[in-house]
mmCIF file of C-alpha atoms in Angstrom:
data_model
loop_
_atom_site.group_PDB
_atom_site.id
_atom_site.type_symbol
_atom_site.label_atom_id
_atom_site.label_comp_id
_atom_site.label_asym_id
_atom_site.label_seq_id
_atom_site.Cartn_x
_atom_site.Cartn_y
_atom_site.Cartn_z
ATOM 1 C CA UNK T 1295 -112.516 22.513 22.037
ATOM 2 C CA UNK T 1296 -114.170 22.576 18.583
ATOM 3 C CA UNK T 1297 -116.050 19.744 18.898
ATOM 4 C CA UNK T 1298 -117.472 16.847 21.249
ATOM 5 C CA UNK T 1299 -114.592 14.394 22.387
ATOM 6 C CA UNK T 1300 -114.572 11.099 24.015
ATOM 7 C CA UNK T 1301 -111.767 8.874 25.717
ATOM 8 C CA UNK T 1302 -110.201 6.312 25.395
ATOM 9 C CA UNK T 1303 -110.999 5.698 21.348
ATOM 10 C CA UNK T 1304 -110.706 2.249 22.202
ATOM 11 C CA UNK T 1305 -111.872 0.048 25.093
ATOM 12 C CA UNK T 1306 -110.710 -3.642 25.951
ATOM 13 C CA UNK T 1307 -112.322 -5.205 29.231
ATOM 14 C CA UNK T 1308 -112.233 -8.641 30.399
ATOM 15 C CA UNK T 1309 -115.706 -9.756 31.087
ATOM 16 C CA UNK T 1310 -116.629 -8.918 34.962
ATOM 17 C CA UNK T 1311 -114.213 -5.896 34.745
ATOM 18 C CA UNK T 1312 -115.546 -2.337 35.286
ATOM 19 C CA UNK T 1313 -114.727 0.451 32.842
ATOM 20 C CA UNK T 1314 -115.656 4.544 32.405
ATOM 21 C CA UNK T 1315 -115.944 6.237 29.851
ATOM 22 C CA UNK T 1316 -115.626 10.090 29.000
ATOM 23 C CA UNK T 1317 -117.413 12.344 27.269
ATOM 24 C CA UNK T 1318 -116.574 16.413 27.009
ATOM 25 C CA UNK T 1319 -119.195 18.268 25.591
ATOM 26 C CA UNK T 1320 -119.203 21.471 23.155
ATOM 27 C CA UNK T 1321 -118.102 24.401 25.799
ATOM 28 C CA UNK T 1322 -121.897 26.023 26.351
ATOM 29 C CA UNK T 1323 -123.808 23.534 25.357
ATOM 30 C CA UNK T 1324 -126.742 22.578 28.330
ATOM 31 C CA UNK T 1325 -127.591 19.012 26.808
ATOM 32 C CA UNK T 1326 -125.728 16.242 26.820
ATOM 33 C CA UNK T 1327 -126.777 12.697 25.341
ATOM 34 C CA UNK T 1328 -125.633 8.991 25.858
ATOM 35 C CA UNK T 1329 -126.258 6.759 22.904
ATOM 36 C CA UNK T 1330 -124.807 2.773 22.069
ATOM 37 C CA UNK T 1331 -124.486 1.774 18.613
ATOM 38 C CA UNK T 1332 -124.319 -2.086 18.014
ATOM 39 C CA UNK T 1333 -122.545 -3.228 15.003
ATOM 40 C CA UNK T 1334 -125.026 -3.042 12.149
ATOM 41 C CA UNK T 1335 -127.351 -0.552 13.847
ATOM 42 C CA UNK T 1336 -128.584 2.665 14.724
ATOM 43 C CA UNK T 1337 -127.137 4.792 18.276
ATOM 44 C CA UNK T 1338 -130.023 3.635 20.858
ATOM 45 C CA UNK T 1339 -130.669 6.081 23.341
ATOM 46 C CA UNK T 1340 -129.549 5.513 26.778
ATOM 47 C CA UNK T 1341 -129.508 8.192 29.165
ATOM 48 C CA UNK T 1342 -130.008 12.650 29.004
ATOM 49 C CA UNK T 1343 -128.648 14.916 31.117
ATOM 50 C CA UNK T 1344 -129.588 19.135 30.887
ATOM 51 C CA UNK T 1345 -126.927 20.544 32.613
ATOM 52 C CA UNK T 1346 -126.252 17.968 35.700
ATOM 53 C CA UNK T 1347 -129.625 17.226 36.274
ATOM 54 C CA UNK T 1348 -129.906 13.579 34.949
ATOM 55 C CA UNK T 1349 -133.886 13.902 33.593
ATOM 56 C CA UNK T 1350 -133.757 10.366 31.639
ATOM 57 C CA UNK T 1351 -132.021 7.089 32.058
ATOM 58 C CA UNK T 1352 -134.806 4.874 30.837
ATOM 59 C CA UNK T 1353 -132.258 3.727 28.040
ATOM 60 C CA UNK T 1354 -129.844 2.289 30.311
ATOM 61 C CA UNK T 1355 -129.881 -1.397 30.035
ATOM 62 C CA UNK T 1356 -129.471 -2.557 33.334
ATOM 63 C CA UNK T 1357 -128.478 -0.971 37.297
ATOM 64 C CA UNK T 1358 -124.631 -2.033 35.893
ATOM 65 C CA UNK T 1359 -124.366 1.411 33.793
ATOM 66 C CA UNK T 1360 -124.318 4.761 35.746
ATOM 67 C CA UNK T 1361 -123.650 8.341 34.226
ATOM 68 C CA UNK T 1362 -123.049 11.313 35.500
ATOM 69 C CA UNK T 1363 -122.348 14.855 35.014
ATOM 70 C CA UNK T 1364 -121.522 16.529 38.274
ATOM 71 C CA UNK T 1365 -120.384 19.946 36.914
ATOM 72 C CA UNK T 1366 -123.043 20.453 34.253
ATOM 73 C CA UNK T 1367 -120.049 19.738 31.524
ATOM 74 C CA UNK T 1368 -117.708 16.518 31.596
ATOM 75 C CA UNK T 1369 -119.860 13.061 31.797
ATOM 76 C CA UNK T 1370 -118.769 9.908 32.329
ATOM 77 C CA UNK T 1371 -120.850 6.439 31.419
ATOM 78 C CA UNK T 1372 -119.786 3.249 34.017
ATOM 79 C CA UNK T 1373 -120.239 0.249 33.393
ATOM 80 C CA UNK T 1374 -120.045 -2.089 36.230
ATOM 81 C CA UNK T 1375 -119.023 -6.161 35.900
ATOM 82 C CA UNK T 1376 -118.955 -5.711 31.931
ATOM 83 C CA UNK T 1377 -120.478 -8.701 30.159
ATOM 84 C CA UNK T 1378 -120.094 -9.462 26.241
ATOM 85 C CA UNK T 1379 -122.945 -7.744 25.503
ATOM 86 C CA UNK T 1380 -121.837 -4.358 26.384
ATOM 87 C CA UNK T 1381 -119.547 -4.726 23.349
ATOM 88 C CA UNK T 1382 -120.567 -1.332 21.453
ATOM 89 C CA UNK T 1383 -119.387 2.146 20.223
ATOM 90 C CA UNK T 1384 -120.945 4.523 22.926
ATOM 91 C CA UNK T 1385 -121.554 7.587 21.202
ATOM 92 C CA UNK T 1386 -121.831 10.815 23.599
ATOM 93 C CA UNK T 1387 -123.825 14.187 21.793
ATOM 94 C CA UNK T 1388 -123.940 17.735 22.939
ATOM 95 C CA UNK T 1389 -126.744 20.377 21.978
ATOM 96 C CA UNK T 1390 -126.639 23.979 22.891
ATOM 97 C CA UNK T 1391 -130.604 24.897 23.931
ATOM 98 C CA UNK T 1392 -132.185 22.311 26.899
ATOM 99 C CA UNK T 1393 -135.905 22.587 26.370
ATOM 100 C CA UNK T 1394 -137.944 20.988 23.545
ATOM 101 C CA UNK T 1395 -139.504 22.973 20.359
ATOM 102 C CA UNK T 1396 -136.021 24.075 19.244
ATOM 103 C CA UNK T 1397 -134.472 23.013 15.905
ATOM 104 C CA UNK T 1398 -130.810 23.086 16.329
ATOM 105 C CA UNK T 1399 -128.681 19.630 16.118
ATOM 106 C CA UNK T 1400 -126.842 17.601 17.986
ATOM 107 C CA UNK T 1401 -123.276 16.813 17.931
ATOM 108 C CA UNK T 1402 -121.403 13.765 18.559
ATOM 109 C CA UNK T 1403 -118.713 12.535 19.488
ATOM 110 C CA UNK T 1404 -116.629 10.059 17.498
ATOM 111 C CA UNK T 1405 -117.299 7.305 20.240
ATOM 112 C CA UNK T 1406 -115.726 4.762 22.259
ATOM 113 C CA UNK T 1407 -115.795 1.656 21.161
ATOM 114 C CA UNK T 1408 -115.713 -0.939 24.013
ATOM 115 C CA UNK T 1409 -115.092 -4.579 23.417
ATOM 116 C CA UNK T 1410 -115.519 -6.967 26.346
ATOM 117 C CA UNK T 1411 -113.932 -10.434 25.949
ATOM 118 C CA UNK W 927 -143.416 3.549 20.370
ATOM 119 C CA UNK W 928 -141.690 4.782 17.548
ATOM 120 C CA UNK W 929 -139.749 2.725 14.970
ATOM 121 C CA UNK W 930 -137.417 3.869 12.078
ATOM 122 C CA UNK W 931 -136.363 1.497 9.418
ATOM 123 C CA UNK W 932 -134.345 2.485 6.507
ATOM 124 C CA UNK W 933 -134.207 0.736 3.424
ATOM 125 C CA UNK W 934 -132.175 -0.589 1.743
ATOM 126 C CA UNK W 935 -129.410 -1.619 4.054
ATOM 127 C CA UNK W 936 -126.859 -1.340 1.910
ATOM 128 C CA UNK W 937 -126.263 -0.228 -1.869
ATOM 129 C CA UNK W 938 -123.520 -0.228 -3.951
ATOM 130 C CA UNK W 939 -123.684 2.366 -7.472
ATOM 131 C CA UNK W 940 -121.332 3.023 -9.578
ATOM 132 C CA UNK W 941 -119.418 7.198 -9.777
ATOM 133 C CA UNK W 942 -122.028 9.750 -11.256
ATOM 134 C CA UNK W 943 -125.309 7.847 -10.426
ATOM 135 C CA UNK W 944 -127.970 9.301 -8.654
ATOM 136 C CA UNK W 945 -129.637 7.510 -5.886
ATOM 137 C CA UNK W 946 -132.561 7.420 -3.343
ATOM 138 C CA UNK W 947 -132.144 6.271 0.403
ATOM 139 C CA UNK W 948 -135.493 5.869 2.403
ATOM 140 C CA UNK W 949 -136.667 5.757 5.860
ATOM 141 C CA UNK W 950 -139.835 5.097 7.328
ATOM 142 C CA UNK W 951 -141.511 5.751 10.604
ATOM 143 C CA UNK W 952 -144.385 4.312 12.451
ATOM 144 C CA UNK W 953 -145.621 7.925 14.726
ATOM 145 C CA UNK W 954 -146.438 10.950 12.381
ATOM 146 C CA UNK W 955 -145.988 12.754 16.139
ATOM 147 C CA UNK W 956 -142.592 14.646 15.556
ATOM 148 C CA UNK W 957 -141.295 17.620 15.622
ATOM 149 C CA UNK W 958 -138.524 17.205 13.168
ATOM 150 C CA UNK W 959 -136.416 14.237 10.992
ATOM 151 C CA UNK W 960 -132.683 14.884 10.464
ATOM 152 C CA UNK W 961 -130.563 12.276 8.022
ATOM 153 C CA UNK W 962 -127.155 11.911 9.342
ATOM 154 C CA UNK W 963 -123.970 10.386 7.926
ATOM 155 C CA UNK W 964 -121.125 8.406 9.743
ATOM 156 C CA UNK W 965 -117.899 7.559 8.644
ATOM 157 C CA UNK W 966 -116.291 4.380 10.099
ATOM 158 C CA UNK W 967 -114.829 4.751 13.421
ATOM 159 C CA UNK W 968 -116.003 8.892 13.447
ATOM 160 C CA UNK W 969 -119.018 10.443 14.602
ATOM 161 C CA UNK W 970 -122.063 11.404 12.930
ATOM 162 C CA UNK W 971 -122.633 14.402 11.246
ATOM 163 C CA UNK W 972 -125.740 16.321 10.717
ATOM 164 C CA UNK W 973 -126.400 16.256 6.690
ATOM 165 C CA UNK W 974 -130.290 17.645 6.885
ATOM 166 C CA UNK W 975 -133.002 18.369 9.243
ATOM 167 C CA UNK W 976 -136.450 18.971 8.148
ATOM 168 C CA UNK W 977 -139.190 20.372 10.585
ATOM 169 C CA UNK W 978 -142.701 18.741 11.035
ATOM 170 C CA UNK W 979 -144.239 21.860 8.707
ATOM 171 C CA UNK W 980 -141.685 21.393 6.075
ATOM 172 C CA UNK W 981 -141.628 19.238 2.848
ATOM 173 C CA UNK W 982 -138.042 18.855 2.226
ATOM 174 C CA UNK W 983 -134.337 20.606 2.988
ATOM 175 C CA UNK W 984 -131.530 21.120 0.033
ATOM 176 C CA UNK W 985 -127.366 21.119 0.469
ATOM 177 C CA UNK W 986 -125.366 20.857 -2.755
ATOM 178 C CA UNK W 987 -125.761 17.162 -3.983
ATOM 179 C CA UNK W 988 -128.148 16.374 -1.281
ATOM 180 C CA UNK W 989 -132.191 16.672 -1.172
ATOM 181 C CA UNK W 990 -134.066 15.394 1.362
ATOM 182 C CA UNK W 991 -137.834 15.071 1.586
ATOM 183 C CA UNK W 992 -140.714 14.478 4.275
ATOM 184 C CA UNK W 993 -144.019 13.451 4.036
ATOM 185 C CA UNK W 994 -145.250 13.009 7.563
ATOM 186 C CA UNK W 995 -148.510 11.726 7.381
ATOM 187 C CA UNK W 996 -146.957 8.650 5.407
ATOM 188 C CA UNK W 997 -144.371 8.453 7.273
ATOM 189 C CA UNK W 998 -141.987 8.819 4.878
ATOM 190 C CA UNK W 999 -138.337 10.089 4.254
ATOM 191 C CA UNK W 1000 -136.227 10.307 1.211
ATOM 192 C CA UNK W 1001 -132.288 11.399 0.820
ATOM 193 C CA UNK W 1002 -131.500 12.002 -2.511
ATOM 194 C CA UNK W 1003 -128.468 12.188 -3.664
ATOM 195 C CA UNK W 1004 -127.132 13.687 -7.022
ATOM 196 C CA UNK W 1005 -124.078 12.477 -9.203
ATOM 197 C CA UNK W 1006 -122.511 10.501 -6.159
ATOM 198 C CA UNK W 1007 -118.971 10.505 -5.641
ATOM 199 C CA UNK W 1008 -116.575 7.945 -3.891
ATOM 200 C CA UNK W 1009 -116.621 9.974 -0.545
ATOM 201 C CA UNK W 1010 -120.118 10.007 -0.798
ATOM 202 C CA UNK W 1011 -119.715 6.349 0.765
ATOM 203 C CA UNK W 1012 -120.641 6.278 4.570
ATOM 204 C CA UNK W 1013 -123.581 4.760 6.375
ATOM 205 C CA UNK W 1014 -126.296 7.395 5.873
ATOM 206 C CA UNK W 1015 -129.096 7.145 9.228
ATOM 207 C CA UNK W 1016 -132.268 8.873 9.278
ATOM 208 C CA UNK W 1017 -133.411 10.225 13.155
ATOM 209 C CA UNK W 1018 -136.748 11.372 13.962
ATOM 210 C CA UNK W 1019 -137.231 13.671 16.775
ATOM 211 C CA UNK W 1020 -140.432 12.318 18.913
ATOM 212 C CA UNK W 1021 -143.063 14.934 20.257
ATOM 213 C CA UNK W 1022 -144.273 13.032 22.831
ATOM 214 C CA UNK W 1023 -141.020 13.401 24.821
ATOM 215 C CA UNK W 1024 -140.588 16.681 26.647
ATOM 216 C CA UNK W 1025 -137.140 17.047 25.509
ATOM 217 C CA UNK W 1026 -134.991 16.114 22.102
ATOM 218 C CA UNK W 1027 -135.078 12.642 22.417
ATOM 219 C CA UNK W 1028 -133.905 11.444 18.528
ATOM 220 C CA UNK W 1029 -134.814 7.746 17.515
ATOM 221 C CA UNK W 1030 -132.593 6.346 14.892
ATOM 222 C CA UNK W 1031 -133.132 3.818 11.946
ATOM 223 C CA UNK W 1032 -130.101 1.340 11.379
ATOM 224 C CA UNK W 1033 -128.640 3.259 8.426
ATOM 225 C CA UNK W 1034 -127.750 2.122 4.914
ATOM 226 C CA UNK W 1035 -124.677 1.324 3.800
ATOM 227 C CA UNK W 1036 -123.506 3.270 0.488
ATOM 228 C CA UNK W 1037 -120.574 2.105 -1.189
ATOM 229 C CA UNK W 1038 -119.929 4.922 -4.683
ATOM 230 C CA UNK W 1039 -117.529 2.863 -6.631
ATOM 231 C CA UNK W 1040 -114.957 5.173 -9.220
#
């Protein structure tokens, strides 16, 4: 497609339940980024992937989220036993070039935004 | 560890005014500083990204500047419009990660009223 895309849009959970979320990246593009964005505030980083190799998850906020990226394209976040405080837009990003010292952007997705109740 | 704030958090000004968002940020240790803008429940989209060697980045309405050794970020923009409002966020790129790992202020709000 043109552009980064996530499902579902929207994301109801009862508290305890567990959910996934999708992300497809820009066709080509070798990085792929996991961010959440709390009402009010900035995308916090939570996890990188170049290709499928998973080089950072020191964002993740506890052993209940997992992503992955199996095929070096599609990713999915999982959240396991989903507490209130997951409630969030989780905002996936795609760049084209993997290593550092390049200047091109990255592009997001418009996010899933996951209430837990 | 690197902080962004942005100030202020949210601004309302009336159609044709021309305004001044700022961000600040505590490492002068990156390699670039890119504003973004989001539009409720979308996305965000890449307005401007300065490198570490440059002083600023132009598009249309929009001017943004960078003085790194203050730490400092402006977004100008010129003659603002109603769909200039969105929550603008400034994202500096860190160099002491070995890959593009972008830390994010918490955005202003900018309501352009007609």
């Amino acid at each position: 497609g043109a552009g980064v895309s996530q499902s579902p849009r929207y994301k109801v959970a009862k508290r305890g339940q567990d959910v996934a979320l999708r992300c497809d990246p820009i066709s080509g593009h070798v990085s792929l980024f996991w961010y959440q964005q709390a009402l009010g505030q900035g995308p916090e980083f939570l996890t990188y992937f170049q290709n499928e190799a998973q080089l950072d998850k020191s964002g993740l906020p506890s052993d209940r989220f997992f992503a992955e990226r199996p095929e070096g394209s599609v990713s999915t976040l999982k959240i396991q036993r989903t507490q209130q405080e997951d409630s969030a837009v989780y905002l996936c990003a795609s760049r084209f070039i993997g290593t550092s010292g390049a200047s091109d952007t990255q592009y997001f997705g418009p996010g899933t935004r996951l209430t837990v109740l | 560890k690197q902080e962004v704030t942005q100030i202020p958090a949210a601004l309302s000004v009336p159609e044709g005014e021309n305004l001044v968002l700022n961000c600040s940020f505590t490492d002068s240790a990156i390699y670039n500083l890119q504003w973004f803008r989001q539009d409720p429940g979308k996305g965000l989209t890449s307005l401007l990204l300065i490198q570490s060697s440059q002083r600023e980045q132009t598009s249309g309405r929009l001017n943004a500047s960078l003085d790194k050794s203050s730490g400092r970020s402006t977004l100008y923009i010129a003659a603002s419009q109603p769909g200039d409002s969105a929550t603008y966020l400034c994202a500096v790129r860190s160099r002491k990660t070995s890959y593009d790992k972008v830390i994010f202020g918490p955005g202003t709000s900018l309501s352009v009223i007609p």
